[in-house]
Structure formats: C-alpha cells, structure tokens
Tab-separated table of C-alpha atoms and ligand atoms in Angstrom:
chain	number	residue	atom	x	y	z
A	1	MET	CA	-43.583	-67.284	21.064
A	2	SER	CA	-41.098	-68.204	23.792
A	3	ARG	CA	-42.021	-67.798	27.448
A	4	LEU	CA	-39.310	-65.179	27.834
A	5	HIS	CA	-40.663	-63.185	24.927
A	6	GLN	CA	-44.212	-63.433	26.257
A	7	SER	CA	-43.023	-62.040	29.541
A	8	ILE	CA	-41.036	-59.192	27.868
A	9	GLN	CA	-44.060	-58.320	25.798
A	10	ALA	CA	-46.463	-58.343	28.742
A	11	TYR	CA	-44.154	-56.192	30.832
A	12	ALA	CA	-43.496	-53.730	27.965
A	13	ARG	CA	-47.271	-53.328	27.506
A	14	GLN	CA	-47.725	-52.814	31.235
A	15	LEU	CA	-45.128	-50.045	31.132
A	16	GLY	CA	-47.062	-48.338	28.331
A	17	PHE	CA	-45.022	-49.257	25.224
A	18	ASP	CA	-47.009	-50.039	22.078
A	19	ARG	CA	-44.591	-52.487	20.529
A	20	VAL	CA	-41.562	-54.507	21.550
A	21	GLY	CA	-39.302	-56.867	19.610
A	22	VAL	CA	-35.906	-58.508	19.859
A	23	THR	CA	-33.204	-58.920	17.236
A	24	PRO	CA	-29.595	-60.153	17.172
A	25	ALA	CA	-27.078	-57.380	17.796
A	26	ALA	CA	-25.538	-57.204	14.293
A	27	PRO	CA	-26.895	-54.277	12.253
A	28	PRO	CA	-28.338	-55.428	8.895
A	29	ALA	CA	-25.908	-54.983	5.985
A	30	GLU	CA	-28.305	-53.022	3.751
A	31	HIS	CA	-28.897	-50.469	6.513
A	32	LEU	CA	-25.172	-50.061	7.141
A	33	GLN	CA	-24.755	-49.541	3.429
A	34	ALA	CA	-27.488	-46.854	3.425
A	35	TYR	CA	-25.775	-45.145	6.377
A	36	ARG	CA	-22.327	-45.156	4.724
A	37	GLU	CA	-23.731	-43.748	1.491
A	38	TRP	CA	-25.596	-41.061	3.436
A	39	LEU	CA	-22.341	-39.977	5.097
A	40	ALA	CA	-20.382	-40.155	1.840
A	41	ARG	CA	-22.862	-37.757	0.193
A	42	GLY	CA	-22.501	-35.366	3.150
A	43	ASP	CA	-26.249	-35.637	3.794
A	44	HIS	CA	-25.612	-35.362	7.556
A	45	GLY	CA	-24.682	-31.659	7.180
A	46	GLU	CA	-23.221	-30.219	10.380
A	47	MET	CA	-24.269	-33.194	12.556
A	48	GLY	CA	-20.623	-34.075	13.138
A	49	TYR	CA	-21.574	-36.710	15.726
A	50	MET	CA	-23.068	-38.824	12.936
A	51	ALA	CA	-19.735	-38.949	11.077
A	52	ARG	CA	-17.129	-39.102	13.853
A	53	PRO	CA	-15.015	-42.213	13.087
A	54	ASP	CA	-15.365	-43.635	16.628
A	55	ARG	CA	-19.166	-43.231	16.469
A	56	VAL	CA	-19.349	-44.712	12.974
A	57	ALA	CA	-17.380	-47.715	14.243
A	58	ARG	CA	-19.866	-48.160	17.120
A	59	ARG	CA	-22.892	-48.002	14.840
A	60	GLU	CA	-21.241	-50.663	12.707
A	61	ASP	CA	-20.286	-52.835	15.667
A	62	PRO	CA	-22.469	-52.536	18.788
A	63	ALA	CA	-19.932	-54.680	20.703
A	64	LEU	CA	-17.854	-51.494	20.893
A	65	VAL	CA	-20.748	-49.978	22.851
A	66	LEU	CA	-21.383	-53.015	25.067
A	67	PRO	CA	-18.726	-55.746	24.935
A	68	GLY	CA	-20.270	-59.176	24.386
A	69	VAL	CA	-23.603	-57.712	23.240
A	70	ARG	CA	-25.898	-60.367	21.773
A	71	SER	CA	-29.408	-58.956	21.572
A	72	VAL	CA	-31.189	-55.689	20.981
A	73	VAL	CA	-34.615	-55.172	22.546
A	74	CYS	CA	-36.509	-52.526	20.555
A	75	VAL	CA	-39.500	-50.610	21.855
A	76	ALA	CA	-41.888	-48.245	20.110
A	77	SER	CA	-44.344	-45.738	21.598
A	78	SER	CA	-46.972	-43.985	19.571
A	79	TYR	CA	-47.200	-40.206	19.671
A	80	ALA	CA	-49.958	-40.099	17.027
A	81	PRO	CA	-51.669	-36.718	17.342
A	82	ALA	CA	-55.356	-36.147	18.017
A	83	ALA	CA	-57.213	-33.509	15.990
A	84	LEU	CA	-56.599	-30.017	17.365
A	85	PRO	CA	-59.340	-27.625	18.447
A	86	GLU	CA	-59.416	-24.315	16.550
A	87	THR	CA	-56.909	-21.673	17.637
A	88	ALA	CA	-57.773	-17.955	17.534
A	89	GLY	CA	-56.894	-16.261	14.242
A	90	ASP	CA	-55.871	-12.966	15.872
A	91	GLN	CA	-52.208	-13.178	14.852
A	92	PRO	CA	-49.944	-15.471	12.798
A	93	ARG	CA	-49.296	-18.854	14.356
A	94	GLY	CA	-46.343	-21.208	14.076
A	95	ARG	CA	-46.453	-24.933	13.490
A	96	ILE	CA	-44.694	-27.303	15.874
A	97	SER	CA	-44.066	-30.907	14.901
A	98	CYS	CA	-46.435	-33.169	16.823
A	99	TYR	CA	-43.594	-35.162	18.371
A	100	ALA	CA	-42.901	-32.080	20.502
A	101	TRP	CA	-46.450	-31.255	21.576
A	102	GLY	CA	-46.101	-32.932	24.937
A	103	GLU	CA	-43.316	-33.699	27.387
A	104	ASP	CA	-39.820	-34.601	26.274
A	105	TYR	CA	-40.102	-38.228	25.087
A	106	HIS	CA	-36.647	-39.109	26.427
A	107	ASP	CA	-37.937	-38.379	29.929
A	108	TRP	CA	-40.902	-40.691	29.401
A	109	MET	CA	-39.164	-43.531	27.559
A	110	LEU	CA	-35.823	-43.947	29.338
A	111	PRO	CA	-37.005	-44.660	32.904
A	112	ARG	CA	-39.519	-47.181	31.535
A	113	MET	CA	-36.828	-48.825	29.414
A	114	GLU	CA	-34.637	-49.085	32.506
A	115	GLU	CA	-37.486	-50.926	34.260
A	116	LEU	CA	-37.985	-53.212	31.297
A	117	ALA	CA	-34.242	-53.902	31.128
A	118	ALA	CA	-34.111	-54.706	34.847
A	119	ARG	CA	-36.930	-57.242	34.361
A	120	ILE	CA	-35.167	-58.806	31.363
A	121	VAL	CA	-31.906	-59.095	33.301
A	122	GLU	CA	-33.781	-60.773	36.158
A	123	GLU	CA	-35.480	-63.261	33.831
A	124	ALA	CA	-32.231	-63.953	32.000
A	125	GLY	CA	-30.533	-65.088	35.206
A	126	GLY	CA	-29.561	-61.832	36.885
A	127	THR	CA	-26.036	-61.338	35.506
A	128	ALA	CA	-26.746	-59.792	32.109
A	129	ARG	CA	-25.546	-56.268	31.352
A	130	TYR	CA	-27.370	-53.705	29.272
A	131	ARG	CA	-27.381	-50.150	27.858
A	132	ALA	CA	-30.614	-48.305	27.051
A	133	TYR	CA	-30.779	-45.564	24.425
A	134	VAL	CA	-33.391	-43.260	22.998
A	135	ASP	CA	-31.881	-41.172	20.222
A	136	THR	CA	-28.595	-40.255	21.816
A	137	GLY	CA	-26.614	-43.498	21.522
A	138	PRO	CA	-24.441	-44.471	18.547
A	139	VAL	CA	-27.033	-46.999	17.398
A	140	LEU	CA	-29.074	-47.207	14.177
A	141	GLU	CA	-32.416	-47.461	15.935
A	142	ARG	CA	-34.603	-47.750	12.832
A	143	ALA	CA	-32.398	-50.538	11.474
A	144	PHE	CA	-32.776	-52.701	14.578
A	145	ALA	CA	-36.459	-51.891	15.030
A	146	SER	CA	-37.257	-52.921	11.460
A	147	ARG	CA	-35.302	-56.156	11.845
A	148	ALA	CA	-37.121	-56.901	15.111
A	149	GLY	CA	-40.423	-56.721	13.189
A	150	LEU	CA	-41.690	-53.390	14.581
A	151	GLY	CA	-42.365	-51.972	11.130
A	152	PHE	CA	-40.924	-51.443	7.664
A	153	ILE	CA	-38.725	-48.571	6.430
A	154	GLY	CA	-40.771	-46.178	4.321
A	155	LYS	CA	-39.522	-44.052	1.446
A	156	ASN	CA	-39.544	-41.123	3.905
A	157	ASN	CA	-36.916	-43.050	5.967
A	158	CYS	CA	-39.365	-43.572	8.815
A	159	LEU	CA	-40.226	-46.856	10.479
A	160	VAL	CA	-43.854	-47.438	9.540
A	161	HIS	CA	-46.199	-49.954	11.124
A	162	PRO	CA	-49.050	-51.004	8.836
A	163	ARG	CA	-51.697	-50.409	11.542
A	164	ARG	CA	-50.017	-47.740	13.680
A	165	GLY	CA	-48.367	-45.584	11.044
A	166	SER	CA	-45.016	-43.913	11.698
A	167	TRP	CA	-45.839	-41.607	14.616
A	168	LEU	CA	-43.576	-43.805	16.741
A	169	PHE	CA	-40.743	-43.018	19.110
A	170	LEU	CA	-38.130	-45.757	19.178
A	171	GLY	CA	-35.811	-46.967	21.908
A	172	VAL	CA	-33.211	-49.740	22.046
A	173	ILE	CA	-31.796	-51.835	24.882
A	174	LEU	CA	-28.501	-53.519	24.043
A	175	THR	CA	-27.826	-56.536	26.235
A	176	ASP	CA	-25.360	-59.394	26.446
A	177	ALA	CA	-28.236	-61.768	27.274
A	178	ALA	CA	-29.049	-64.180	24.430
A	179	LEU	CA	-32.748	-63.491	23.903
A	180	PRO	CA	-34.882	-65.316	21.336
A	181	PRO	CA	-35.386	-63.001	18.338
A	182	THR	CA	-38.815	-61.871	17.182
A	183	GLY	CA	-39.742	-60.898	13.674
A	184	PRO	CA	-39.810	-61.636	10.849
A	185	PRO	CA	-39.172	-58.154	9.426
A	186	LEU	CA	-42.346	-56.750	7.834
A	187	PRO	CA	-42.237	-56.446	4.062
A	188	ALA	CA	-41.901	-52.906	2.682
A	189	ARG	CA	-45.327	-51.631	1.669
A	190	CYS	CA	-44.623	-48.343	-0.106
A	191	GLY	CA	-45.173	-49.850	-3.523
A	192	ARG	CA	-45.137	-47.161	-6.181
A	193	CYS	CA	-46.358	-44.442	-3.818
A	194	THR	CA	-44.110	-41.355	-3.633
A	195	ARG	CA	-46.419	-39.002	-1.723
A	196	CYS	CA	-43.790	-38.297	0.958
A	197	VAL	CA	-41.175	-37.398	-1.641
A	198	ASP	CA	-43.647	-35.093	-3.412
A	199	ALA	CA	-44.828	-33.488	-0.139
A	200	CYS	CA	-41.427	-32.438	1.224
A	201	PRO	CA	-41.485	-28.604	1.161
A	202	THR	CA	-37.736	-28.283	0.563
A	203	GLY	CA	-36.979	-31.283	-1.651
A	204	ALA	CA	-34.989	-32.877	1.198
A	205	LEU	CA	-36.196	-36.302	0.095
A	206	ALA	CA	-33.967	-36.167	-2.931
A	207	ALA	CA	-35.194	-39.641	-3.941
A	208	PRO	CA	-37.119	-42.415	-2.185
A	209	TYR	CA	-35.246	-43.500	0.994
A	210	ARG	CA	-32.680	-40.746	0.516
A	211	LEU	CA	-32.924	-37.870	2.979
A	212	ASP	CA	-30.550	-34.942	2.577
A	213	ALA	CA	-30.645	-33.587	6.128
A	214	ARG	CA	-29.129	-30.293	4.935
A	215	ARG	CA	-32.487	-29.457	3.347
A	216	CYS	CA	-34.750	-31.179	5.904
A	217	ILE	CA	-36.826	-28.671	7.924
A	218	SER	CA	-36.342	-30.790	11.018
A	219	TYR	CA	-32.581	-30.330	10.697
A	220	LEU	CA	-32.815	-26.650	9.727
A	221	THR	CA	-35.077	-25.696	12.636
A	222	ILE	CA	-33.625	-27.988	15.339
A	223	GLU	CA	-30.125	-29.276	14.651
A	224	LEU	CA	-28.576	-26.401	12.729
A	225	LYS	CA	-26.936	-24.006	15.161
A	226	GLY	CA	-26.147	-21.082	12.862
A	227	PRO	CA	-28.119	-19.143	10.267
A	228	ILE	CA	-30.673	-20.938	8.109
A	229	PRO	CA	-29.566	-20.728	4.441
A	230	ARG	CA	-31.368	-17.761	2.908
A	231	ALA	CA	-32.679	-19.667	-0.101
A	232	LEU	CA	-34.450	-22.185	2.148
A	233	ARG	CA	-36.089	-19.691	4.545
A	234	PRO	CA	-39.191	-19.002	2.405
A	235	LEU	CA	-39.784	-22.769	2.087
A	236	LEU	CA	-40.126	-23.234	5.848
A	237	GLY	CA	-43.524	-21.483	5.815
A	238	ASP	CA	-44.877	-21.411	9.368
A	239	ARG	CA	-42.799	-24.357	10.686
A	240	ILE	CA	-40.834	-23.289	13.739
A	241	TYR	CA	-39.853	-26.645	15.255
A	242	GLY	CA	-39.462	-29.821	13.201
A	243	CYS	CA	-41.632	-30.897	10.293
A	244	ASP	CA	-44.302	-33.544	9.771
A	245	ALA	CA	-44.881	-33.127	6.035
A	246	CYS	CA	-43.375	-36.444	4.874
A	247	GLN	CA	-45.308	-38.350	7.521
A	248	GLU	CA	-48.619	-36.510	7.115
A	249	ALA	CA	-48.541	-37.405	3.427
A	250	CYS	CA	-48.110	-41.131	4.126
A	251	PRO	CA	-51.252	-43.207	3.506
A	252	TRP	CA	-50.337	-45.599	6.339
A	253	GLN	CA	-50.942	-42.831	8.885
A	254	ARG	CA	-54.688	-43.110	8.470
A	255	PHE	CA	-54.749	-46.279	10.535
A	256	ALA	CA	-53.026	-44.706	13.538
A	257	SER	CA	-55.259	-43.940	16.504
A	258	PRO	CA	-54.235	-41.066	18.804
A	259	THR	CA	-51.552	-41.876	21.371
A	260	ALA	CA	-52.667	-43.389	24.660
A	261	VAL	CA	-49.763	-41.684	26.461
A	262	ALA	CA	-51.089	-38.511	28.081
A	263	ALA	CA	-47.541	-37.079	28.357
A	264	PHE	CA	-47.240	-36.964	24.532
A	265	ARG	CA	-50.495	-35.042	23.976
A	266	ALA	CA	-50.646	-31.270	23.607
A	267	PRO	CA	-51.684	-29.799	26.975
A	268	SER	CA	-53.253	-26.923	25.017
A	269	PRO	CA	-53.555	-25.989	21.317
A	270	GLU	CA	-51.010	-23.224	22.048
A	271	ARG	CA	-48.337	-25.946	22.297
A	272	ALA	CA	-49.006	-27.067	18.745
A	273	ARG	CA	-49.829	-23.765	17.029
A	274	PRO	CA	-48.340	-20.997	19.191
A	275	ALA	CA	-49.083	-17.331	18.585
A	276	LEU	CA	-45.919	-15.899	17.056
A	277	PHE	CA	-45.895	-12.305	18.380
A	278	GLU	CA	-45.698	-13.690	21.929
A	279	LEU	CA	-42.868	-16.073	21.082
A	280	MET	CA	-40.872	-13.359	19.324
A	281	ALA	CA	-41.048	-11.266	22.506
A	282	LEU	CA	-39.847	-14.027	24.889
A	283	ASP	CA	-36.832	-13.226	27.038
A	284	GLU	CA	-34.614	-15.978	28.446
A	285	GLU	CA	-36.638	-16.370	31.622
A	286	GLY	CA	-39.938	-16.433	29.715
A	287	PHE	CA	-38.537	-19.043	27.337
A	288	GLN	CA	-37.412	-21.313	30.192
A	289	ARG	CA	-40.743	-20.967	31.968
A	290	ARG	CA	-42.775	-21.688	28.870
A	291	PHE	CA	-40.808	-24.691	27.581
A	292	ARG	CA	-39.681	-26.435	30.777
A	293	GLY	CA	-39.908	-30.224	30.263
A	294	SER	CA	-40.593	-29.899	26.518
A	295	PRO	CA	-38.099	-31.030	23.832
A	296	ILE	CA	-38.127	-27.385	22.691
A	297	GLN	CA	-36.226	-26.396	25.822
A	298	ARG	CA	-33.128	-28.087	24.386
A	299	LEU	CA	-33.326	-25.889	21.304
A	300	GLN	CA	-32.547	-22.814	23.424
A	301	ARG	CA	-34.113	-19.415	23.006
A	302	GLY	CA	-31.870	-18.063	20.224
A	303	ARG	CA	-32.620	-20.864	17.775
A	304	LEU	CA	-36.352	-20.803	18.502
A	305	LEU	CA	-36.550	-17.043	17.922
A	306	ARG	CA	-34.477	-17.448	14.748
A	307	ASN	CA	-37.178	-19.820	13.476
A	308	VAL	CA	-40.010	-17.592	14.684
A	309	ALA	CA	-38.524	-14.613	12.821
A	310	VAL	CA	-38.443	-16.666	9.616
A	311	ALA	CA	-42.085	-17.718	10.091
A	312	LEU	CA	-43.115	-14.096	10.701
A	313	GLY	CA	-41.292	-13.038	7.545
A	314	ASN	CA	-43.155	-15.749	5.679
A	315	SER	CA	-46.523	-14.744	7.182
A	316	GLY	CA	-46.732	-11.602	5.035
A	317	ASP	CA	-48.456	-9.954	8.021
A	318	ARG	CA	-47.109	-6.431	8.577
A	319	ARG	CA	-48.542	-6.354	12.091
A	320	ALA	CA	-45.356	-8.309	12.886
A	321	THR	CA	-43.165	-5.281	12.095
A	322	PRO	CA	-42.994	-3.887	15.700
A	323	VAL	CA	-41.928	-7.198	17.335
A	324	LEU	CA	-39.372	-7.791	14.598
A	325	ALA	CA	-38.071	-4.217	14.866
A	326	ALA	CA	-37.607	-4.760	18.620
A	327	ALA	CA	-35.729	-8.003	17.868
A	328	LEU	CA	-33.141	-5.995	15.896
A	329	ALA	CA	-31.818	-5.041	19.353
A	330	ASP	CA	-31.832	-8.614	20.698
A	331	PRO	CA	-28.667	-9.668	22.569
A	332	ASP	CA	-28.344	-12.713	20.260
A	333	PRO	CA	-26.925	-11.918	16.776
A	334	LEU	CA	-28.694	-14.991	15.335
A	335	VAL	CA	-32.031	-13.441	16.300
A	336	ARG	CA	-31.059	-9.967	15.035
A	337	GLY	CA	-29.967	-11.360	11.663
A	338	HIS	CA	-33.147	-13.341	11.059
A	339	ALA	CA	-35.335	-10.469	12.261
A	340	ALA	CA	-33.616	-8.307	9.632
A	341	TRP	CA	-34.404	-10.882	6.944
A	342	ALA	CA	-38.042	-11.037	8.034
A	343	LEU	CA	-38.408	-7.248	7.940
A	344	GLY	CA	-36.902	-7.214	4.457
A	345	ARG	CA	-39.544	-9.692	3.397
A	346	LEU	CA	-42.445	-7.815	4.997
A	347	ALA	CA	-41.135	-4.483	3.640
A	348	GLY	CA	-43.048	-1.204	4.114
A	349	PRO	CA	-41.906	2.167	5.550
A	350	ALA	CA	-41.805	1.031	9.212
A	351	ALA	CA	-39.637	-1.986	8.362
A	352	ARG	CA	-37.295	0.211	6.314
A	353	ALA	CA	-36.932	2.760	9.139
A	354	ALA	CA	-36.170	0.024	11.684
A	355	LEU	CA	-33.570	-1.558	9.395
A	356	GLN	CA	-31.892	1.789	8.720
A	357	ALA	CA	-31.713	2.587	12.437
A	358	ALA	CA	-30.221	-0.843	13.177
A	359	ARG	CA	-27.590	-0.359	10.471
A	360	GLU	CA	-26.328	2.720	12.336
A	361	ARG	CA	-25.554	0.769	15.517
A	362	GLU	CA	-24.908	-2.855	14.398
A	363	THR	CA	-21.304	-4.069	14.610
A	364	GLU	CA	-21.607	-7.854	14.045
A	365	PRO	CA	-20.482	-8.617	10.438
A	366	LEU	CA	-23.078	-11.361	9.814
A	367	VAL	CA	-25.930	-9.188	11.027
A	368	ARG	CA	-24.655	-6.262	8.971
A	369	GLN	CA	-24.807	-8.519	5.908
A	370	GLU	CA	-28.394	-9.449	6.724
A	371	LEU	CA	-29.297	-5.781	7.206
A	372	ALA	CA	-27.733	-4.824	3.890
A	373	ALA	CA	-29.583	-7.605	2.064
A	374	ALA	CA	-32.870	-6.672	3.758
A	375	LEU	CA	-32.452	-2.982	2.932
A	376	ALA	CA	-31.756	-3.872	-0.690
A	377	GLU	CA	-35.034	-5.819	-0.588
A	378	VAL	CA	-37.147	-2.967	0.820
A	379	GLY	CA	-35.499	-0.246	-1.299
A	380	ASP	CA	-32.966	1.741	0.770
A	381	ARG	CA	-33.922	5.381	0.276
B	401	B12	C1	-29.879	-37.804	13.022
B	401	B12	C2	-31.363	-37.973	13.196
B	401	B12	C3	-32.198	-37.104	12.487
B	401	B12	C4	-31.675	-36.183	11.386
B	401	B12	C5	-31.426	-37.038	10.113
B	401	B12	C6	-32.589	-37.994	9.788
B	401	B12	C7	-32.258	-39.094	8.805
B	401	B12	N1	-33.272	-39.549	8.095
B	401	B12	O1	-31.127	-39.521	8.733
B	401	B12	C8	-32.828	-35.150	11.270
B	401	B12	C9	-32.554	-33.981	12.186
B	401	B12	C10	-33.097	-34.626	9.864
B	401	B12	C11	-33.988	-35.968	11.838
B	401	B12	C12	-35.317	-35.713	11.528
B	401	B12	C13	-36.361	-36.451	12.039
B	401	B12	N2	-36.318	-37.383	12.997
B	401	B12	CO1	-34.661	-38.125	13.684
B	401	B12	N3	-33.157	-39.070	14.313
B	401	B12	C14	-31.908	-38.975	14.033
B	401	B12	C15	-31.103	-40.069	14.782
B	401	B12	C16	-30.461	-39.435	16.031
B	401	B12	C17	-30.069	-40.792	13.916
B	401	B12	C18	-30.630	-41.206	12.537
B	401	B12	C19	-29.584	-41.788	11.634
B	401	B12	O2	-28.837	-42.660	12.044
B	401	B12	N4	-29.533	-41.305	10.384
B	401	B12	C20	-28.707	-41.875	9.356
B	401	B12	C21	-29.636	-42.569	8.360
B	401	B12	C22	-28.806	-43.174	7.211
B	401	B12	O3	-30.243	-43.587	9.110
B	401	B12	P1	-31.820	-43.669	9.430
B	401	B12	O4	-32.427	-42.322	9.419
B	401	B12	O5	-31.974	-44.468	10.666
B	401	B12	O6	-32.350	-44.424	8.173
B	401	B12	C23	-32.337	-45.837	8.080
B	401	B12	C24	-33.343	-46.313	7.061
B	401	B12	O7	-33.839	-45.252	6.310
B	401	B12	C25	-32.586	-47.327	6.268
B	401	B12	N5	-32.502	-47.121	4.837
B	401	B12	C26	-32.246	-46.008	4.154
B	401	B12	N6	-32.251	-46.286	2.843
B	401	B12	C27	-32.489	-47.599	2.738
B	401	B12	C28	-32.579	-48.398	1.633
B	401	B12	C29	-32.835	-49.759	1.810
B	401	B12	C30	-32.915	-50.606	0.635
B	401	B12	C31	-33.018	-50.291	3.141
B	401	B12	C32	-33.333	-51.700	3.359
B	401	B12	C33	-32.928	-49.455	4.229
B	401	B12	C34	-32.653	-48.130	4.012
B	401	B12	O8	-31.266	-47.398	6.687
B	401	B12	C35	-30.994	-46.334	7.543
B	401	B12	C36	-30.120	-46.907	8.628
B	401	B12	O9	-30.807	-47.929	9.304
B	401	B12	C37	-32.271	-41.072	15.170
B	401	B12	C38	-32.065	-41.841	16.478
B	401	B12	C39	-31.097	-42.983	16.281
B	401	B12	N7	-30.109	-43.077	17.122
B	401	B12	O10	-31.253	-43.784	15.363
B	401	B12	C40	-33.519	-40.151	15.201
B	401	B12	C41	-34.830	-40.743	14.689
B	401	B12	C42	-34.551	-41.459	13.401
B	401	B12	N8	-35.634	-39.553	14.394
B	401	B12	C43	-36.891	-39.692	14.630
B	401	B12	C44	-37.879	-38.716	14.336
B	401	B12	C45	-39.230	-38.879	15.009
B	401	B12	C46	-37.590	-37.663	13.448
B	401	B12	C47	-38.584	-36.688	12.796
B	401	B12	C48	-39.919	-37.303	12.442
B	401	B12	C49	-38.764	-35.475	13.744
B	401	B12	C50	-39.613	-34.339	13.181
B	401	B12	N9	-40.911	-34.491	13.080
B	401	B12	O11	-39.102	-33.282	12.880
B	401	B12	C51	-37.786	-36.251	11.545
B	401	B12	C52	-38.034	-37.212	10.347
B	401	B12	C53	-37.137	-36.937	9.171
B	401	B12	C54	-37.005	-38.167	8.266
B	401	B12	N10	-37.879	-38.247	7.266
B	401	B12	O12	-36.147	-39.010	8.513
B	401	B12	C55	-37.220	-41.072	15.176
B	401	B12	C56	-37.806	-41.913	14.038
B	401	B12	C57	-38.968	-42.788	14.429
B	401	B12	C58	-39.518	-43.549	13.245
B	401	B12	N11	-40.773	-43.934	13.357
B	401	B12	O13	-38.864	-43.784	12.261
B	401	B12	C59	-35.769	-41.538	15.672
B	401	B12	C60	-35.529	-43.036	15.609
B	401	B12	C61	-35.643	-41.018	17.122
B	401	B12	C62	-36.381	-41.880	18.143
B	401	B12	N12	-35.663	-42.414	19.087
B	401	B12	O14	-37.569	-42.078	18.098
B	401	B12	N13	-33.548	-36.991	12.619
C-alpha cells in the first residue's frame, strides 16, 4: 500500500468512514452497459434526471463533471441496523427503511468527505481540484465503489461487502490528482442464490441484477410524485418509506455488525415503526417538527400521508376509518385520493358513509375517480 493511500485510509477511518478506496476516473464498461440497458427498458420510470442526455453524458464521462479528472475516491459508511425493542401493538404501525432511521446521511457524509478531500489535496501538492457527491451527482457510485474494491455488485443491485453486508452509504470524491488505485475488485459472490429476487414484494427485481424501478417500493414510496399505481398498492403492505426486502433476504447481511455511527441509529423505535393513526393526522407544521433533519423531510407531507393511507388500507384495521375519513377533506388531493382507496379497502358502513359524503363535495377529477372506485368496492347503496 502506498504511503498516500495509507494516509487516506487512516484519515477516512478517523473521520468515521468504514471503507475507502481509489479507482481511475473511467467508469467500467460493463456498468455503463448495464446503465444504458436500464434506461432503454424505461426502468428509471419518472426519474427524468437519470435519463437527461446531459446527465447521461456526465455519467459516461466524469471529465464533463470535473475537467481533467483522474481519480475517484470512494467511501462507504455502514448504517447496519441494530435489533429494535418491541413497539406497542395498540394501533397499526408502518415500516420505515432502516437507512432513514437516523439523521439524513447526506448531512453526515458530505462535510466529512469535504475534510477528507481537503487532506488529499494537501497531500497531493495543494493544487488539486475535487468534487464530492453523495447521491445527487451524475456519477455511478456503485460502479466506482465496486471497482475501488469496496464490495461486489449483488443480484439485488447493491454493493455488498463480504463482511459488512450491503447496509452501506456510498460517497465519491472526483479529483484531478493522480492517486494510486486500490482494489482489486472483489469477485461476485452471489453464486446461484436468488433470495433477493424471490423476496421482492412487487417483482421489481425482474431478473438478477435487473431492477425495474417502476415496481420498486423505494421508488413508489419516495421518488414517485403522483399516485401510486392501484395494482401495486396492496403489495406495499406496511412500508411507508423505502424498502429493505431485497437486502434483508441477502445471506451476506448476517456478517454486518450494527453501525458505529450514532447519527444513523433510530433515536426511538417510533422512528422505525411509527404508529400510523398519528402520522395520518399530521398537519404541515407537525410534519416539519417531527421529521426535521431526517431524510423523510425531503419527501414532504403529501407523499408521506399518501403512503400512510395505503398502509392503513392494507392493515385491514377498521379503527383506521375515522382518520381516513378526516383525510378525505385534506387540502392535498394526493392524500384525499389515497384515503379514498384505503376506505374502499377497509369497507364497512362508516367508510361507505364517509366516501358518499366526500363524493358530494369533491371537485378534483382524480380524486373523484378514486372515490368512484372505492364506492364500487364497498357497495354504493
Ligand atoms: C436512482 C437511485 C435509486 C432508484 C433506482 C435504483 C437502481 N437500482 O437503479 C431507486 C429509487 C429505486 C433506489 C432505491 C434504493 N436505493 Co438508491 N440510488 C439511486 C442513485 C441516485 C442512482 C442509481 C443509478 O445510477 N441507477 C442506475 C443503475 C443502472 O445503476 P446502479 O443502481 O448503480 O446499478 C449498478 C450495478 O447494479 C451494476 N450492474 C447492474 N447490472 C449489472 C450486471 C453486470 C454484469 C455488472 C458487472 C454490473 C451490473 O451497474 C449499475 C451501474 O453501475 C444512487 C446514487 C448514485 N448517484 O449512484 C442511489 C444508491 C444506489 N441508492 C442507495 C440505496 C441505499 C438505495 C435503497 C437501499 C434505499 C431503500 N432502502 O429504499 C434502495 C435499493 C434498491 C435496489 N435494490 O437497488 C445507495 C446504494 C448503496 C449500496 N450499498 O449499494 C446509493 C449508492 C446511494 C448512496 N449514496 O449511498 N435508488
């Protein structure tokens, strides 16, 4: 290991990162191929930023992001969850993906990556330039991280480390400094296992390595801005923010010990398995107060309550009827429409009465459609 790499590694550890590696700035051909095929199939759904020609060009050629770029420093931080204490069974609870149990990971990773980058620039002679990204840059982060030796790509698409599993946030620092590469890439270790493919609740893993985001619960509950397709709603179960199914099923997760980063842990079990009646009743101010500093804040209230309504519909628990009936008067049509769907699923006389009353006053065409479908479900007498 070169002296420079030793120093990068020691400093990355000091900052709290679990893994660091360096790779040349050209994205590997087989990953670019996988990306192009993914776009060609339309698997990116409504994530237009993944397909915009200028962004595609940047993912293919990082020199368009940072002219003269030569190296990519990749970091990984574990967010592996600890076992949760029991939550009270007094009302239905939602399931939040464990990457969102703690603080927003961008807020934790980026300032530390800036510090790491500043150190690298200093060691590389002081004139190097860099750009640091977590998630939001036009960079194929998994591709570079796998090439830098941080893990292998699993059939669930995730970067998996044989001893740390795939509960890993990734970050990349592009720099024009010529840094000695690490590696070699770890060999793929999925073998004949297809547990992730079999575990996906919606069949989003259409085949090993192939993720159709349009069916992925992470996309449906976080990225999708409009209504969730009706046929997929029952398959979401109690998931209201992201999904961990394809990672929970992976045998390599059993070697991961819980994250050492306090900011990524759930401050209370409520963060991981929140009581749904309370969430359904949140107004804008309550939403902001409750989710300040969490990745869920970026989802905005309307989309969260859309997801909560679906989970309540799936709960089969008619005690949810009053909160859902109240949501039929929500200012946000997205919330009203999904509350209507949930009431149609729960059925019963109170749900029917609430739906009929809402039909009298509702003017939004999409919500009227939802009301009509829900009333057909409960038997409109
Ligand atoms: C768009 C996006 C999504 C979309 C689409 C995901 C997808 N699989 O494409 C949605 C919203 C569905 C999503 C979901 C999730 N995401 Co996301 N997402 C991204 C983002 C912003 C871009 C990903 C992208 O470029 N997709 C296009 C596809 C083609 O690329 P890819 O996913 O990187 O897949 C690569 C490999 O699978 C490989 N590959 C595919 N097939 C083959 C075949 C062969 C032979 C080879 C060699 C390679 C190969 O090539 C691809 C390109 O390198 C990245 C951040 C970033 N800038 O990279 C985070 C990122 C990938 N997401 C992340 C996370 C944590 C998640 C979730 C776990 C969150 C959750 N719990 O809900 C899920 C996991 C879903 C899954 N199984 O992939 C992490 C992944 C960390 C890791 N250990 O892998 C990232 C890196 C964010 C971060 N900075 O930490 N995400």
